[in-house]
Amino acid sequence: MTIETLVENPYIQAESGSEVSVPFDQAEFDANVMGTYGRFPIALDRGKGCRVWDTEGREYLDFVAGIATCTLGHAHPAMIEAVTRQIQKLHHVSNLYYIPEQGELAKWLIEHSCADRVFFCNSGAEANESAIKLARKYAHTVLDIEKPVILTAKASFHGRTLATITATGQSKYQKNFDPLVPGFHYVPYNDIKAVENAIADLDEGNQRVAAILLEALQGEGGVRPGELDYFLRLRKICDDTGILLMLDEVQVGMGRTGKYWGYENLGIEPDIFSSAKGLAGGIPIGAMLCKQFCDIFEPGEHASTFGGNPFVCAVALSVGQTLEQEDILQNVQQRGEQLRKRLRAIAVQYPELVAEVRGWGLINGMELAAETELTSIDFVKAAIAEGLLLVPAGPKVIRFVPPLIVSAEEIEQAAQVVERVMAASAS
Ligand SMILES: *Cc1c(COP(=O)(O)O)cnc(C)c1O
């Protein structure tokens, strides 16, 4: 099969799928798949650009993008080309051998970030887990700390493995999974005094703070951007003390904020950072990147069977190159401004419903007013009924994370749906 025949696939060419219906049995699905997710009652079947169609043939504008993951939207020609080319050549071997595609992707990442070295894995949680392991080894072998503590923020989100739910400063993700992993301590986000106090308080006996792990913008915890002054002062503290500054870029990295990495909005460079969601545009991948001075893992100390296989690396490289060639970061900045302006105008119209609109680039949140009974989940349900996919970020924040290729018309269309749902909610 050639790439051309794939691109001509009728499923991905469909502009309106109203006549297409695919059998889907929800009861059977629920009987077979674990109930770990609270799913919206639609089943998605195909997509193109910023649009997806469900099994009934209904069309949706996709402002979720697989939760900030489908960087280039659905069925992008560059991804189809990379997937097709690489699957025909070699898709998986093992890190027993050199993988040229992995080297090329690492080179691209290093050229487009502050990092000097990359480790590849398969998900955001694993990338953070890698960073946590690296920080602990650094604490033991370089900082000479017997009981290292990692500071993380309240309302953060770092993943679902045991170490990353522990790092996550939200008890709802930890409940019933204790005993948690020792060595974590939480501080309020954007509060430098709290960090200074924690560093002082935790310095006793053979225990000390070894690393600070934060999101550049808290995504899941409510789309809360990091403050410039806070991060500048954090960087200074870490420089003065040797504490590692680690950023979780899983949601905001790879162009989502209008810059390649979230930290570029904060005037600092981290020592270690993680990436995953948007890195390969929706093909599973994770990466932990670091500066040369903390590249201290030795052979056998950390590994991943699938990590950095030829297939995912070829796709991620095509996503990165497409971001560059098509000047997509500029689109992210312009479309982001357009969206915030439109949402802020709606907020002014409905002050009893909307408290604030905030975000960077194409990760934006609309926080509902504390007084209203309207919740983010109610709002998202109403938007889905109007043909717009959105995702909550906590009980009161609605998150807008469309593909980075979203057009001005699509932003306007989404804003009109938000307006309609607001009007209905106000009445
Ligand atoms: C989604 C997310 C994770 C977890 O990523 P997975 O791929 O689901 O393991 C970690 N950190 C942040 C900031 C995220 O948004």
PDB file of C-alpha atoms in Angstrom, residues 1 19 34 56 72 144 167 187 210-211 264 285 307-308 314 325 356 367 376 393 397 420:
ATOM      1  CA  MET A   1       0.000   0.000   0.000  1.00  0.00           C
ATOM      2  CA  GLU A  19     -24.614   8.920   6.649  1.00  0.00           C
ATOM      3  CA  MET A  34     -12.303  -2.045  33.441  1.00  0.00           C
ATOM      4  CA  GLU A  56     -23.284   7.437  14.715  1.00  0.00           C
ATOM      5  CA  LEU A  72      -1.076  18.051  14.508  1.00  0.00           C
ATOM      6  CA  ASP A 144      25.608  13.235  49.557  1.00  0.00           C
ATOM      7  CA  ALA A 167       4.473  13.401  43.643  1.00  0.00           C
ATOM      8  CA  VAL A 187       4.200  23.270  48.900  1.00  0.00           C
ATOM      9  CA  ALA A 210      17.379  17.305  46.736  1.00  0.00           C
ATOM     10  CA  ALA A 211      15.023  18.421  43.977  1.00  0.00           C
ATOM     11  CA  GLU A 264      10.565  29.442  27.902  1.00  0.00           C
ATOM     12  CA  ILE A 285       6.065   8.249  23.865  1.00  0.00           C
ATOM     13  CA  GLY A 307      11.388   3.289  24.986  1.00  0.00           C
ATOM     14  CA  GLY A 308      12.560   5.184  21.926  1.00  0.00           C
ATOM     15  CA  ALA A 314      10.293   8.581  13.485  1.00  0.00           C
ATOM     16  CA  GLN A 325       8.323  23.832   8.607  1.00  0.00           C
ATOM     17  CA  GLU A 356     -11.428  34.081  34.981  1.00  0.00           C
ATOM     18  CA  GLU A 367     -12.750  29.160  35.558  1.00  0.00           C
ATOM     19  CA  SER A 376     -17.037  22.133  34.535  1.00  0.00           C
ATOM     20  CA  ALA A 393      -9.415  20.653  34.618  1.00  0.00           C
ATOM     21  CA  VAL A 397     -12.221  24.917  35.226  1.00  0.00           C
ATOM     22  CA  ARG A 420     -24.585  29.301  23.394  1.00  0.00           C
TER      23      ARG A 420
END
